[in-house]
Amino acid sequence: TDHDLPQPMRALWKSSGPPGGDMVAYIGREMGRALDYAHGLTVEHGQLLGLIHRDVSPSNVMLSFEGVVKLLDFGIAKALGDTAPEVTKSGTLKGKYAYMAPEQTEGDDVDHRADIFAAGIVMHEVLTGRRLFKGQNDLQTNERVRRCEVRPPSQFNSSFPSMLGAIVLLALVPVPTD
């Protein structure tokens, strides 16, 4: 039946209002589990595939009526060991600008930490009900991501546990090695 189909998180927020802290923590945990699974995939002899989603965003996180969270659309995913040439022109950024890690907007090589950063953006937006880096155009959005000025989600909504906000801020650290 139609009500068994997953729906994008954004549609859920619009129809039911922002979810509470417990629901946000659950969605974040399930996104993390999905990314951990993808990042941990191996090929022959246990060698890590190095899979990176590169398009973690609210439209790619589905929540079923039964509460199952799924991470969708690995269409621009890349395996780190993949030596096949890119299909798009050189220098083309892949993903949604407002959900990229700072190093991704620079065209630098990215690893699994870019997916974690993007998951942090999604979580911040769910907690605050506002877009974190979205500008009036792609150039402005990219600049906001590069500057990475992130205010704690509690400045916009204090109805969730402070530990949840701290976890989100940790995911949004702009330097990958941190």
PDB file of C-alpha atoms in Angstrom:
ATOM      1  CA  THR A   1       0.000   0.000   0.000  1.00  0.00           C
ATOM      2  CA  ASP A   2       1.026   3.601  -0.479  1.00  0.00           C
ATOM      3  CA  HIS A   3       1.369   4.274   3.254  1.00  0.00           C
ATOM      4  CA  ASP A   4       4.103   1.620   3.480  1.00  0.00           C
ATOM      5  CA  LEU A   5       6.367   3.518   1.089  1.00  0.00           C
ATOM      6  CA  PRO A   6       9.213   5.554   2.570  1.00  0.00           C
ATOM      7  CA  GLN A   7       8.863   9.292   2.263  1.00  0.00           C
ATOM      8  CA  PRO A   8      11.579  11.926   2.142  1.00  0.00           C
ATOM      9  CA  MET A   9      12.342  13.421   5.535  1.00  0.00           C
ATOM     10  CA  ARG A  10      11.630  16.901   4.209  1.00  0.00           C
ATOM     11  CA  ALA A  11       8.054  15.907   3.297  1.00  0.00           C
ATOM     12  CA  LEU A  12       7.586  14.438   6.763  1.00  0.00           C
ATOM     13  CA  TRP A  13       8.739  17.685   8.410  1.00  0.00           C
ATOM     14  CA  LYS A  14       6.352  19.727   6.285  1.00  0.00           C
ATOM     15  CA  SER A  15       3.378  17.484   7.111  1.00  0.00           C
ATOM     16  CA  SER A  16       4.069  16.797  10.803  1.00  0.00           C
ATOM     17  CA  GLY A  17       6.341  19.612  11.926  1.00  0.00           C
ATOM     18  CA  PRO A  18       9.915  19.214  13.128  1.00  0.00           C
ATOM     19  CA  PRO A  19      10.636  15.939  14.901  1.00  0.00           C
ATOM     20  CA  GLY A  20      11.639  15.875  18.570  1.00  0.00           C
ATOM     21  CA  GLY A  21      15.168  15.272  19.840  1.00  0.00           C
ATOM     22  CA  ASP A  22      14.624  11.527  20.288  1.00  0.00           C
ATOM     23  CA  MET A  23      13.490  11.136  16.681  1.00  0.00           C
ATOM     24  CA  VAL A  24      16.369  13.263  15.389  1.00  0.00           C
ATOM     25  CA  ALA A  25      18.856  11.181  17.396  1.00  0.00           C
ATOM     26  CA  TYR A  26      17.319   8.001  15.991  1.00  0.00           C
ATOM     27  CA  ILE A  27      17.468   9.277  12.396  1.00  0.00           C
ATOM     28  CA  GLY A  28      21.074  10.386  12.921  1.00  0.00           C
ATOM     29  CA  ARG A  29      22.042   7.008  14.378  1.00  0.00           C
ATOM     30  CA  GLU A  30      20.466   5.168  11.462  1.00  0.00           C
ATOM     31  CA  MET A  31      22.145   7.458   8.908  1.00  0.00           C
ATOM     32  CA  GLY A  32      25.419   6.762  10.686  1.00  0.00           C
ATOM     33  CA  ARG A  33      24.827   3.022  10.566  1.00  0.00           C
ATOM     34  CA  ALA A  34      24.075   3.157   6.839  1.00  0.00           C
ATOM     35  CA  LEU A  35      27.206   5.201   6.160  1.00  0.00           C
ATOM     36  CA  ASP A  36      29.330   2.943   8.371  1.00  0.00           C
ATOM     37  CA  TYR A  37      28.104  -0.064   6.394  1.00  0.00           C
ATOM     38  CA  ALA A  38      28.856   1.605   3.043  1.00  0.00           C
ATOM     39  CA  HIS A  39      32.231   2.911   4.191  1.00  0.00           C
ATOM     40  CA  GLY A  40      33.174  -0.522   5.529  1.00  0.00           C
ATOM     41  CA  LEU A  41      32.369  -2.520   2.387  1.00  0.00           C
ATOM     42  CA  THR A  42      35.247  -4.696   1.260  1.00  0.00           C
ATOM     43  CA  VAL A  43      36.302  -6.444  -1.928  1.00  0.00           C
ATOM     44  CA  GLU A  44      38.363  -9.582  -2.335  1.00  0.00           C
ATOM     45  CA  HIS A  45      40.783 -10.406   0.486  1.00  0.00           C
ATOM     46  CA  GLY A  46      39.101  -7.914   2.831  1.00  0.00           C
ATOM     47  CA  GLN A  47      40.479  -4.791   1.119  1.00  0.00           C
ATOM     48  CA  LEU A  48      38.273  -1.749   1.810  1.00  0.00           C
ATOM     49  CA  LEU A  49      36.331  -0.596  -1.229  1.00  0.00           C
ATOM     50  CA  GLY A  50      36.487   2.997   0.054  1.00  0.00           C
ATOM     51  CA  LEU A  51      32.923   3.807  -0.953  1.00  0.00           C
ATOM     52  CA  ILE A  52      31.829   7.420  -0.470  1.00  0.00           C
ATOM     53  CA  HIS A  53      28.186   8.434  -0.961  1.00  0.00           C
ATOM     54  CA  ARG A  54      28.915  12.110  -1.853  1.00  0.00           C
ATOM     55  CA  ASP A  55      25.224  13.095  -1.848  1.00  0.00           C
ATOM     56  CA  VAL A  56      23.938  12.775   1.720  1.00  0.00           C
ATOM     57  CA  SER A  57      21.028  15.227   1.937  1.00  0.00           C
ATOM     58  CA  PRO A  58      17.460  15.267   3.296  1.00  0.00           C
ATOM     59  CA  SER A  59      16.039  14.175  -0.055  1.00  0.00           C
ATOM     60  CA  ASN A  60      18.193  11.033   0.109  1.00  0.00           C
ATOM     61  CA  VAL A  61      17.168  10.050   3.622  1.00  0.00           C
ATOM     62  CA  MET A  62      13.882   8.171   3.661  1.00  0.00           C
ATOM     63  CA  LEU A  63      11.769   7.379   6.687  1.00  0.00           C
ATOM     64  CA  SER A  64       9.041   4.750   6.421  1.00  0.00           C
ATOM     65  CA  PHE A  65       5.835   4.902   8.431  1.00  0.00           C
ATOM     66  CA  GLU A  66       7.216   1.945  10.385  1.00  0.00           C
ATOM     67  CA  GLY A  67      10.262   4.012  11.377  1.00  0.00           C
ATOM     68  CA  VAL A  68      12.841   2.437   9.073  1.00  0.00           C
ATOM     69  CA  VAL A  69      15.483   4.937   7.935  1.00  0.00           C
ATOM     70  CA  LYS A  70      17.126   4.338   4.564  1.00  0.00           C
ATOM     71  CA  LEU A  71      19.926   6.192   2.852  1.00  0.00           C
ATOM     72  CA  LEU A  72      19.189   6.332  -0.881  1.00  0.00           C
ATOM     73  CA  ASP A  73      20.739   7.374  -4.169  1.00  0.00           C
ATOM     74  CA  PHE A  74      24.290   6.156  -4.364  1.00  0.00           C
ATOM     75  CA  GLY A  75      24.214   7.412  -7.978  1.00  0.00           C
ATOM     76  CA  ILE A  76      27.291   9.617  -7.576  1.00  0.00           C
ATOM     77  CA  ALA A  77      29.031   7.401  -5.047  1.00  0.00           C
ATOM     78  CA  LYS A  78      32.676   6.715  -5.698  1.00  0.00           C
ATOM     79  CA  ALA A  79      35.040   4.019  -4.578  1.00  0.00           C
ATOM     80  CA  LEU A  80      38.375   5.512  -3.510  1.00  0.00           C
ATOM     81  CA  GLY A  81      40.284   2.842  -5.395  1.00  0.00           C
ATOM     82  CA  ASP A  82      38.262   3.429  -8.565  1.00  0.00           C
ATOM     83  CA  THR A  83      40.615   4.426 -11.350  1.00  0.00           C
ATOM     84  CA  ALA A  84      37.959   4.662 -14.049  1.00  0.00           C
ATOM     85  CA  PRO A  85      37.739   8.143 -15.599  1.00  0.00           C
ATOM     86  CA  GLU A  86      34.934  10.401 -14.429  1.00  0.00           C
ATOM     87  CA  VAL A  87      31.964  10.640 -16.780  1.00  0.00           C
ATOM     88  CA  THR A  88      31.469  14.348 -16.138  1.00  0.00           C
ATOM     89  CA  LYS A  89      33.858  17.115 -17.165  1.00  0.00           C
ATOM     90  CA  SER A  90      36.921  17.597 -15.045  1.00  0.00           C
ATOM     91  CA  GLY A  91      36.367  20.062 -12.219  1.00  0.00           C
ATOM     92  CA  THR A  92      32.624  19.422 -11.953  1.00  0.00           C
ATOM     93  CA  LEU A  93      31.453  19.155  -8.380  1.00  0.00           C
ATOM     94  CA  LYS A  94      29.247  16.172  -7.650  1.00  0.00           C
ATOM     95  CA  GLY A  95      26.487  16.473  -5.066  1.00  0.00           C
ATOM     96  CA  LYS A  96      24.261  19.213  -3.711  1.00  0.00           C
ATOM     97  CA  TYR A  97      26.318  22.299  -2.903  1.00  0.00           C
ATOM     98  CA  ALA A  98      24.547  23.021   0.395  1.00  0.00           C
ATOM     99  CA  TYR A  99      25.419  19.512   1.653  1.00  0.00           C
ATOM    100  CA  MET A 100      29.103  19.390   0.737  1.00  0.00           C
ATOM    101  CA  ALA A 101      32.082  19.359   3.060  1.00  0.00           C
ATOM    102  CA  PRO A 102      34.470  22.322   2.695  1.00  0.00           C
ATOM    103  CA  GLU A 103      37.145  20.139   1.054  1.00  0.00           C
ATOM    104  CA  GLN A 104      34.546  18.853  -1.415  1.00  0.00           C
ATOM    105  CA  THR A 105      33.733  22.392  -2.618  1.00  0.00           C
ATOM    106  CA  GLU A 106      37.431  22.916  -3.332  1.00  0.00           C
ATOM    107  CA  GLY A 107      37.465  19.865  -5.593  1.00  0.00           C
ATOM    108  CA  ASP A 108      39.914  18.135  -3.262  1.00  0.00           C
ATOM    109  CA  ASP A 109      39.917  14.391  -2.890  1.00  0.00           C
ATOM    110  CA  VAL A 110      37.342  13.419  -0.315  1.00  0.00           C
ATOM    111  CA  ASP A 111      36.907  10.375   1.836  1.00  0.00           C
ATOM    112  CA  HIS A 112      34.221   9.046   4.165  1.00  0.00           C
ATOM    113  CA  ARG A 113      34.519  12.124   6.383  1.00  0.00           C
ATOM    114  CA  ALA A 114      32.741  14.223   3.734  1.00  0.00           C
ATOM    115  CA  ASP A 115      29.692  11.961   4.173  1.00  0.00           C
ATOM    116  CA  ILE A 116      29.856  12.423   7.947  1.00  0.00           C
ATOM    117  CA  PHE A 117      30.010  16.198   7.471  1.00  0.00           C
ATOM    118  CA  ALA A 118      26.957  16.067   5.178  1.00  0.00           C
ATOM    119  CA  ALA A 119      25.070  13.959   7.739  1.00  0.00           C
ATOM    120  CA  GLY A 120      25.922  16.662  10.297  1.00  0.00           C
ATOM    121  CA  ILE A 121      24.393  19.287   8.014  1.00  0.00           C
ATOM    122  CA  VAL A 122      21.197  17.228   7.713  1.00  0.00           C
ATOM    123  CA  MET A 123      21.025  16.790  11.488  1.00  0.00           C
ATOM    124  CA  HIS A 124      21.636  20.517  12.116  1.00  0.00           C
ATOM    125  CA  GLU A 125      18.866  21.427   9.717  1.00  0.00           C
ATOM    126  CA  VAL A 126      16.425  18.972  11.284  1.00  0.00           C
ATOM    127  CA  LEU A 127      17.146  20.315  14.764  1.00  0.00           C
ATOM    128  CA  THR A 128      16.928  23.981  13.787  1.00  0.00           C
ATOM    129  CA  GLY A 129      14.306  23.899  11.042  1.00  0.00           C
ATOM    130  CA  ARG A 130      16.533  26.113   8.874  1.00  0.00           C
ATOM    131  CA  ARG A 131      19.063  25.634   6.103  1.00  0.00           C
ATOM    132  CA  LEU A 132      22.653  25.742   7.324  1.00  0.00           C
ATOM    133  CA  PHE A 133      24.641  26.896   4.280  1.00  0.00           C
ATOM    134  CA  LYS A 134      22.061  27.650   1.563  1.00  0.00           C
ATOM    135  CA  GLY A 135      22.741  30.948  -0.192  1.00  0.00           C
ATOM    136  CA  GLN A 136      20.918  32.862  -2.897  1.00  0.00           C
ATOM    137  CA  ASN A 137      22.949  31.051  -5.572  1.00  0.00           C
ATOM    138  CA  ASP A 138      25.497  28.248  -5.906  1.00  0.00           C
ATOM    139  CA  LEU A 139      28.453  30.618  -5.589  1.00  0.00           C
ATOM    140  CA  GLN A 140      27.175  32.064  -2.321  1.00  0.00           C
ATOM    141  CA  THR A 141      26.327  28.593  -0.999  1.00  0.00           C
ATOM    142  CA  ASN A 142      29.840  27.336  -1.808  1.00  0.00           C
ATOM    143  CA  GLU A 143      31.360  30.323  -0.037  1.00  0.00           C
ATOM    144  CA  ARG A 144      29.247  29.671   3.054  1.00  0.00           C
ATOM    145  CA  VAL A 145      30.346  26.033   3.094  1.00  0.00           C
ATOM    146  CA  ARG A 146      34.018  27.046   2.735  1.00  0.00           C
ATOM    147  CA  ARG A 147      33.741  29.543   5.616  1.00  0.00           C
ATOM    148  CA  CYS A 148      31.915  26.874   7.624  1.00  0.00           C
ATOM    149  CA  GLU A 149      30.499  29.250  10.203  1.00  0.00           C
ATOM    150  CA  VAL A 150      28.223  26.967  12.179  1.00  0.00           C
ATOM    151  CA  ARG A 151      26.187  28.230  15.090  1.00  0.00           C
ATOM    152  CA  PRO A 152      25.200  25.639  17.682  1.00  0.00           C
ATOM    153  CA  PRO A 153      21.748  24.231  16.932  1.00  0.00           C
ATOM    154  CA  SER A 154      20.698  25.114  20.493  1.00  0.00           C
ATOM    155  CA  GLN A 155      20.781  28.822  19.499  1.00  0.00           C
ATOM    156  CA  PHE A 156      17.740  28.135  17.323  1.00  0.00           C
ATOM    157  CA  ASN A 157      16.051  25.366  19.303  1.00  0.00           C
ATOM    158  CA  SER A 158      16.844  24.404  22.883  1.00  0.00           C
ATOM    159  CA  SER A 159      14.220  21.674  23.211  1.00  0.00           C
ATOM    160  CA  PHE A 160      16.661  18.775  22.649  1.00  0.00           C
ATOM    161  CA  PRO A 161      19.460  17.394  24.837  1.00  0.00           C
ATOM    162  CA  SER A 162      22.678  19.431  24.648  1.00  0.00           C
ATOM    163  CA  MET A 163      24.665  16.237  23.927  1.00  0.00           C
ATOM    164  CA  LEU A 164      22.795  15.874  20.624  1.00  0.00           C
ATOM    165  CA  GLY A 165      23.860  19.387  19.595  1.00  0.00           C
ATOM    166  CA  ALA A 166      27.459  18.601  20.587  1.00  0.00           C
ATOM    167  CA  ILE A 167      27.444  15.482  18.395  1.00  0.00           C
ATOM    168  CA  VAL A 168      26.130  17.483  15.455  1.00  0.00           C
ATOM    169  CA  LEU A 169      28.844  20.124  15.927  1.00  0.00           C
ATOM    170  CA  LEU A 170      31.491  17.406  16.048  1.00  0.00           C
ATOM    171  CA  ALA A 171      30.291  16.076  12.679  1.00  0.00           C
ATOM    172  CA  LEU A 172      30.570  19.644  11.319  1.00  0.00           C
ATOM    173  CA  VAL A 173      34.213  20.243  12.162  1.00  0.00           C
ATOM    174  CA  PRO A 174      35.585  21.831   8.955  1.00  0.00           C
ATOM    175  CA  VAL A 175      39.033  20.212   8.992  1.00  0.00           C
ATOM    176  CA  PRO A 176      38.776  16.502   8.060  1.00  0.00           C
ATOM    177  CA  THR A 177      41.701  15.455  10.251  1.00  0.00           C
ATOM    178  CA  ASP A 178      39.855  16.870  13.268  1.00  0.00           C
TER     179      ASP A 178
END
